[in-house]
Short mmCIF file of C-alpha atoms in Angstrom, two decimals:
data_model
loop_
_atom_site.label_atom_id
_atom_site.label_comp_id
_atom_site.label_asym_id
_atom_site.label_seq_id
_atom_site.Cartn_x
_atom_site.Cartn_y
_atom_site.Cartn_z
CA UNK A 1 15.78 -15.99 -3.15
CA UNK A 2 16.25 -17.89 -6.41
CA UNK A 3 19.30 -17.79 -8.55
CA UNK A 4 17.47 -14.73 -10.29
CA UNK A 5 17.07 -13.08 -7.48
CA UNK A 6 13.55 -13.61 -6.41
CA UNK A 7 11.59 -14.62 -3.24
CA UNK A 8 11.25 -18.63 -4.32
CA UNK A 9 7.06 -19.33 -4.09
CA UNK A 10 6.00 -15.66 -6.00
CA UNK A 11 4.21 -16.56 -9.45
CA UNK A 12 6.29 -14.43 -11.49
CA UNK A 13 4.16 -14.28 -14.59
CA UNK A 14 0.68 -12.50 -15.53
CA UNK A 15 -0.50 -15.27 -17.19
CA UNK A 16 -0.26 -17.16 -14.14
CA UNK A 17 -2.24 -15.08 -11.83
CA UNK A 18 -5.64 -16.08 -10.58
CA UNK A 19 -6.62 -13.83 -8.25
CA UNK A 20 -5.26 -10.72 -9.21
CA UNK A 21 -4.55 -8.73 -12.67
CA UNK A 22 -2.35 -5.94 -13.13
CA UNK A 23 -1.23 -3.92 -15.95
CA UNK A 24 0.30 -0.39 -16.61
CA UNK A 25 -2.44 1.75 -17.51
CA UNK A 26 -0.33 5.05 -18.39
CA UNK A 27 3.26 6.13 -18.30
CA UNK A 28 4.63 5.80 -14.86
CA UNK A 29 1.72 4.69 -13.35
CA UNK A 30 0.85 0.27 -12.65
CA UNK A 31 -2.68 -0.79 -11.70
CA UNK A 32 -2.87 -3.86 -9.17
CA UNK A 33 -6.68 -4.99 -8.93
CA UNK A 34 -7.99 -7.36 -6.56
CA UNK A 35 -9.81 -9.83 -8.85
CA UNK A 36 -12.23 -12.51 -6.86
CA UNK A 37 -15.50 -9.66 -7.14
CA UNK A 38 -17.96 -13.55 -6.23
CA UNK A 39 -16.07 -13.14 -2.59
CA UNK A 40 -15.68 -9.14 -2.30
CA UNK A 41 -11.83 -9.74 -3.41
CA UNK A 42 -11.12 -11.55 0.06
CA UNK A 43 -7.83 -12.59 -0.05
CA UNK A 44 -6.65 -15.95 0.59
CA UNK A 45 -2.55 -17.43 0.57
CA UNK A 46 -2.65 -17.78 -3.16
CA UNK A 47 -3.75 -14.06 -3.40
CA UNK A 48 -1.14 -12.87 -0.62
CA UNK A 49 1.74 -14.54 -3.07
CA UNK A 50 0.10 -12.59 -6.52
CA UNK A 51 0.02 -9.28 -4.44
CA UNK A 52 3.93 -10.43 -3.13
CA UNK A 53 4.86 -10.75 -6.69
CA UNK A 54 4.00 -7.81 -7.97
CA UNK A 55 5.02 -5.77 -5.61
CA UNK A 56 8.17 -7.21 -6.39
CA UNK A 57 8.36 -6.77 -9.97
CA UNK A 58 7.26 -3.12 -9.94
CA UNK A 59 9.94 -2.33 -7.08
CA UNK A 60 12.43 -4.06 -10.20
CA UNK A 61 10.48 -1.44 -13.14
CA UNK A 62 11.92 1.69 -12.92
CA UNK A 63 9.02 2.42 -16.20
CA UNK A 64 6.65 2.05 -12.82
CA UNK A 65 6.67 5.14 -10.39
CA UNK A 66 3.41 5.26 -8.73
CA UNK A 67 1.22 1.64 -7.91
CA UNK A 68 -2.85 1.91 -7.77
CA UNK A 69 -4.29 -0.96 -5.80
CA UNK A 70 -8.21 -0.93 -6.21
CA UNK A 71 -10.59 -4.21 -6.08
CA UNK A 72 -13.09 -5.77 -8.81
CA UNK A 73 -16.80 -5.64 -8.56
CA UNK A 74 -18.49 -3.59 -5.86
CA UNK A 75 -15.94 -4.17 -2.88
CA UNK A 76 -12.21 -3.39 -2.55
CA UNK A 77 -11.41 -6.10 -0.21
CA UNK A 78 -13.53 -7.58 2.53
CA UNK A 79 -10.16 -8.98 4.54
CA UNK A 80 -9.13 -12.69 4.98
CA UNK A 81 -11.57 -14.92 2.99
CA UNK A 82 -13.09 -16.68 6.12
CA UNK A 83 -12.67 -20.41 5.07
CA UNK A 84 -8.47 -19.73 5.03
CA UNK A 85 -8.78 -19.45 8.64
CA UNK A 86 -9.59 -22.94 9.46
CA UNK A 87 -6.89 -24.02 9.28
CA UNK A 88 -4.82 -21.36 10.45
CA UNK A 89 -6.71 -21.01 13.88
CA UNK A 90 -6.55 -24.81 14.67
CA UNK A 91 -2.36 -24.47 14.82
CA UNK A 92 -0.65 -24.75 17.93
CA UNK A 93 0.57 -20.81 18.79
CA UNK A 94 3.99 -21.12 18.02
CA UNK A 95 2.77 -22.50 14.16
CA UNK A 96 0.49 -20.18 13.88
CA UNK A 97 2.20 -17.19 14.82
CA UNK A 98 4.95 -18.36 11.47
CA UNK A 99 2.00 -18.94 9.32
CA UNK A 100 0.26 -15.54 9.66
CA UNK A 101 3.81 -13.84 9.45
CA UNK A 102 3.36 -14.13 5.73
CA UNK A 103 0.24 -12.12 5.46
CA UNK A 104 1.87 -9.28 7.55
CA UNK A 105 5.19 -9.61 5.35
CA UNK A 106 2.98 -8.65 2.43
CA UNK A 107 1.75 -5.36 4.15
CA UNK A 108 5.01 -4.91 5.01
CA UNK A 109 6.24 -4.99 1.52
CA UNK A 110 3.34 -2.34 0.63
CA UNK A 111 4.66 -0.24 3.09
CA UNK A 112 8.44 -0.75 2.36
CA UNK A 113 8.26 -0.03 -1.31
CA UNK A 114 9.92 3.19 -1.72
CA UNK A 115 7.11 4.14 -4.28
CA UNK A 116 4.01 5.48 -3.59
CA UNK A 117 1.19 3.04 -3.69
CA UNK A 118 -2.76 4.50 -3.26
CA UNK A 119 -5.57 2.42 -2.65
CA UNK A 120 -8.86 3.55 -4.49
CA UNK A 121 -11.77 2.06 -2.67
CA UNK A 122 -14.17 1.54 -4.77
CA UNK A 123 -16.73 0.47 -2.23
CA UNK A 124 -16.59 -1.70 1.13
CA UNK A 125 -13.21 -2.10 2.44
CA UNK A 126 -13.67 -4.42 6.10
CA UNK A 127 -11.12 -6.14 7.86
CA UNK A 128 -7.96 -7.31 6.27
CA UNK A 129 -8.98 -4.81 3.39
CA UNK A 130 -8.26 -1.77 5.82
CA UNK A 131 -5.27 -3.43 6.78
CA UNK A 132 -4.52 -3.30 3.17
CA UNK A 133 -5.49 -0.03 2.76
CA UNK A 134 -3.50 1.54 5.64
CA UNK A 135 -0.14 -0.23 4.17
CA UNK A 136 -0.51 2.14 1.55
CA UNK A 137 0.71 5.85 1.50
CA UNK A 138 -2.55 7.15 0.07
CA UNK A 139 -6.28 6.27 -0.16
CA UNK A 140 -8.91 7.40 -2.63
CA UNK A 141 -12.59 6.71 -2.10
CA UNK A 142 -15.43 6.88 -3.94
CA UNK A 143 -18.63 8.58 -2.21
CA UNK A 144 -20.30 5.22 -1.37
CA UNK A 145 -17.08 3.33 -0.36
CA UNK A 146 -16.95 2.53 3.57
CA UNK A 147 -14.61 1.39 5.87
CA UNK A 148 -15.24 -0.95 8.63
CA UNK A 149 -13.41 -3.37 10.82
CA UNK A 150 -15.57 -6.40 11.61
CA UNK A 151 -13.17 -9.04 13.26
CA UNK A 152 -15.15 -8.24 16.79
CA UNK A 153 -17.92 -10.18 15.05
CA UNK A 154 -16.45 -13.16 15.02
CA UNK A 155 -14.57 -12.63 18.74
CA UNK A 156 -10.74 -11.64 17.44
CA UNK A 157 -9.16 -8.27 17.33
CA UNK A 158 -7.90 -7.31 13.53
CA UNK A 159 -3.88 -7.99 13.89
CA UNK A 160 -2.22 -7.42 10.66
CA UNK A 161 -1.50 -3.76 11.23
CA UNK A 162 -4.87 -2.12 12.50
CA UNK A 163 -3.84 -0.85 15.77
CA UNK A 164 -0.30 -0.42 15.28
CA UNK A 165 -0.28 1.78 11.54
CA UNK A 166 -4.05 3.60 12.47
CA UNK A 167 -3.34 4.63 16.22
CA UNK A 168 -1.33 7.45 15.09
CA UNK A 169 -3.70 7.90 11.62
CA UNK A 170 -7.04 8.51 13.47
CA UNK A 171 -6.42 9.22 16.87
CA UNK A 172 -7.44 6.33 19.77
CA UNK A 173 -10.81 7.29 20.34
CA UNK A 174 -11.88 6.93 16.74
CA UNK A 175 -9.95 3.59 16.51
CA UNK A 176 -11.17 2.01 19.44
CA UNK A 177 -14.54 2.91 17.80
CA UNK A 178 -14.14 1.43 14.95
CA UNK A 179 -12.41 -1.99 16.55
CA UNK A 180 -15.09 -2.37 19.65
CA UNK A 181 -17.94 -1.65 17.66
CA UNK A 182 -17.74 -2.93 13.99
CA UNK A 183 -20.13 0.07 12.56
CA UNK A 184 -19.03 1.04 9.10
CA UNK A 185 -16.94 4.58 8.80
CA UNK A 186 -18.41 6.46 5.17
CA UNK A 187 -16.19 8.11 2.61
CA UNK A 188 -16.87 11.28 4.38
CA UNK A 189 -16.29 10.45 7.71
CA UNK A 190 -12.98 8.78 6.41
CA UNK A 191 -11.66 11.77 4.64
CA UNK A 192 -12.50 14.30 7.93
CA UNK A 193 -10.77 11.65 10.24
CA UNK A 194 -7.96 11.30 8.09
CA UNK A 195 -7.94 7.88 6.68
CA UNK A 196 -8.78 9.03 2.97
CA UNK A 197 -6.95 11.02 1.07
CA UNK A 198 -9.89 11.86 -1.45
CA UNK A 199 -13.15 11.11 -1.95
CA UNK A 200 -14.67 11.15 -5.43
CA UNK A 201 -18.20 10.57 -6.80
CA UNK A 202 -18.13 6.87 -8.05
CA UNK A 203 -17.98 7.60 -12.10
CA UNK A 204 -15.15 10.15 -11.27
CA UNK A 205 -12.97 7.38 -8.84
CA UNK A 206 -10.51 6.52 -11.40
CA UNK A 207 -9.92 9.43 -13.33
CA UNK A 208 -9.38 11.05 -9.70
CA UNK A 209 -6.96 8.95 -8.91
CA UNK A 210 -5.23 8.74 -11.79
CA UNK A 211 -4.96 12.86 -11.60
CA UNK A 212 -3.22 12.65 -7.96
CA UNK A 213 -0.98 9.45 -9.58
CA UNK A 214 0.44 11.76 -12.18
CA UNK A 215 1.33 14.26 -9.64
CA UNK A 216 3.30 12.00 -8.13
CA UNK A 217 4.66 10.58 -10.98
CA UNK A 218 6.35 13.92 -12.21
CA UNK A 219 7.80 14.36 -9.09
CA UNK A 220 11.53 13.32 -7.80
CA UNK A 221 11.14 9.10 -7.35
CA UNK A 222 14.71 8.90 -5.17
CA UNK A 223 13.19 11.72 -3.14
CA UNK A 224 9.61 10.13 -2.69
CA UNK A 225 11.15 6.76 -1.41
CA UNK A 226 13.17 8.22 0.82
CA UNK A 227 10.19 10.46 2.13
CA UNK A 228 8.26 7.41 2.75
CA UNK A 229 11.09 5.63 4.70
CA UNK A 230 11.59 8.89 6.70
CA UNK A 231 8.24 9.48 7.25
CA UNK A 232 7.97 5.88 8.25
CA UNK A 233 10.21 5.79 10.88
CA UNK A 234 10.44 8.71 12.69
CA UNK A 235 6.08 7.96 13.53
CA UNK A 236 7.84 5.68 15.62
CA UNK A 237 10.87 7.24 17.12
CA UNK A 238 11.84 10.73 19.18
CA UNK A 239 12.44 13.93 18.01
CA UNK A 240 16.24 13.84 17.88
CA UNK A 241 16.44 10.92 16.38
CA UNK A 242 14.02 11.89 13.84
CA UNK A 243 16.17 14.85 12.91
CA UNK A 244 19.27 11.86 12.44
CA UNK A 245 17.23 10.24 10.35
CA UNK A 246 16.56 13.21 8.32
CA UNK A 247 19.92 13.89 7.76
CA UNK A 248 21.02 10.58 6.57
CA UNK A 249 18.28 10.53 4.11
CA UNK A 250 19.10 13.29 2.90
CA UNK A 251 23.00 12.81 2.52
CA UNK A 252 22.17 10.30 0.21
CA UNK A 253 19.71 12.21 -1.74
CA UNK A 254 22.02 15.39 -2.00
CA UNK A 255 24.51 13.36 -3.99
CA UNK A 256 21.86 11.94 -6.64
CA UNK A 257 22.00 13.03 -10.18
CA UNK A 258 18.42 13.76 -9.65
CA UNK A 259 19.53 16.20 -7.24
CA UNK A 260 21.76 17.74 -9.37
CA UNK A 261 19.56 18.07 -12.18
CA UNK A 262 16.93 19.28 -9.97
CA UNK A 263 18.76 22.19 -8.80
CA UNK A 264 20.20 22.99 -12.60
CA UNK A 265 16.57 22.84 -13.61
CA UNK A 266 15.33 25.49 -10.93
CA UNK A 267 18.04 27.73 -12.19
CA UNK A 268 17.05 27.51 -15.75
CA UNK A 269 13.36 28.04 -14.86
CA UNK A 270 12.66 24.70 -16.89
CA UNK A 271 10.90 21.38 -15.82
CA UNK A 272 13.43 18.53 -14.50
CA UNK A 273 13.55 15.51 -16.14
CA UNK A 274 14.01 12.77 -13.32
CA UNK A 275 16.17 9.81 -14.01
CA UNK A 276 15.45 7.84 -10.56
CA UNK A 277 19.58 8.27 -9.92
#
């Protein structure tokens, strides 16, 4: 970290980005877009340290509750941008293994942040794109949008997250389709297997979104980041400790002012006004 507190590399300023643009569209609610539509929004290391750094600052902007991720042009994200991986796949193992680290550490951050992020796919969303995807808590689609994970095709296995955050998503059969034979899931298919949230016709994907946004967005923010970090963990862990976890989470919640206001609010029949405390 810098001396103000920030992961030294991130472009901290808008004005700097080149791959990316975000803004605040509406109260509460922060739009990230993927912004290279002449390569399907592949993402390369500059774009890993835009998505890094805005992650970053929304986690810092408590105006921010709820982060929409979406892509430019026809695709939401068609993974790695191929001609980044020259170099990365001539490194000796131990190099490489350091180098890739940083794309994971992004989806990591997506899945960290204790606010809700949805991705709205806006059309095809292959490879590194699902990965993206996934990292999020929620994903929109619109009716044409498909999902599809192509690494087979060019003899690797997608490893930033595929098998490890979708086994438990979509079942193994339904992954190891996906993985061993590269065909394209549709919006449909995605919703019914789990793996979208909602599906939209393609003039109604934003609004859509926005809709299920604002829901979240007038709900409790201490309570949703703790939810995710619950929900996180105990995927991965046994019942009883599950039930620990739940418990902790929720010792810290009970003594929040949100909590407090929460329950006054109930009693007085009257909507509670969140302060993220």
């Amino acid at each position: 970290l810098d001396s103000e507190g920030k992961p030294v590399g991130f472009i901290d300023h808008p004005e700097e980005y080149r791959t990316v643009t975000y803004k605040v569209v509406e109260d509460g609610i922060g739009l990230l877009t993927l912004d290279r539509p002449d390569k399907l929004n592949a993402f390369d290391e500059r774009m890993i340290r835009e998505i890094r750094s805005i992650i970053w600052n929304v986690n810092f902007d408590e105006s921010v509750r709820v982060l929409i991720i979406t892509g430019a042009g026809r695709a939401f994200c068609s993974g790695r941008d191929i001609h980044g991986l020259d170099y990365e796949n001539n490194l000796p193992s131990p190099q490489y293994r350091a180098y890739v680290r940083a794309n994971h550490e992004m989806l990591d951050d997506l899945e960290n942040m204790e606010k809700p992020i949805i991705s709205m796919v806006n059309g095809i969303c292959a490879g590194g794109g699902v990965e993206i995807a996934i990292a999020s808590d929620f994903r929109t689609a619109s009716e044409g949008a498909a999902f599809v994970l192509t690494e087979n095709n060019i003899g690797v296995i997608p490893a930033s997250g595929a098998a490890s955050r979708m086994i438990q998503m979509i079942g193994i059969s339904r992954l190891k389709e996906m993985m061993m034979t590269t065909l394209p899931v549709d919006a449909s298919t995605a919703e019914r297997w789990g793996l979208a949230n909602r599906i939209f016709p393609s003039n109604e994907l934003l609004e859509g979104t926005l809709a299920f946004a604002r829901v979240l967005v007038n709900r409790a923010p201490l309570a949703l980041g703790m939810a995710k970090h619950v929900i996180n963990t105990c995927q991965n862990t046994d019942t009883e400790t599950g039930r620990l976890i739940e418990r902790l989470g929720q010792s810290v919640l009970i003594q929040s002012e949100d909590s407090r206001e929460g329950n006054r609010a109930f009693r007085e029949k009257r909507k509670p006004e969140w302060k993220g405390r």
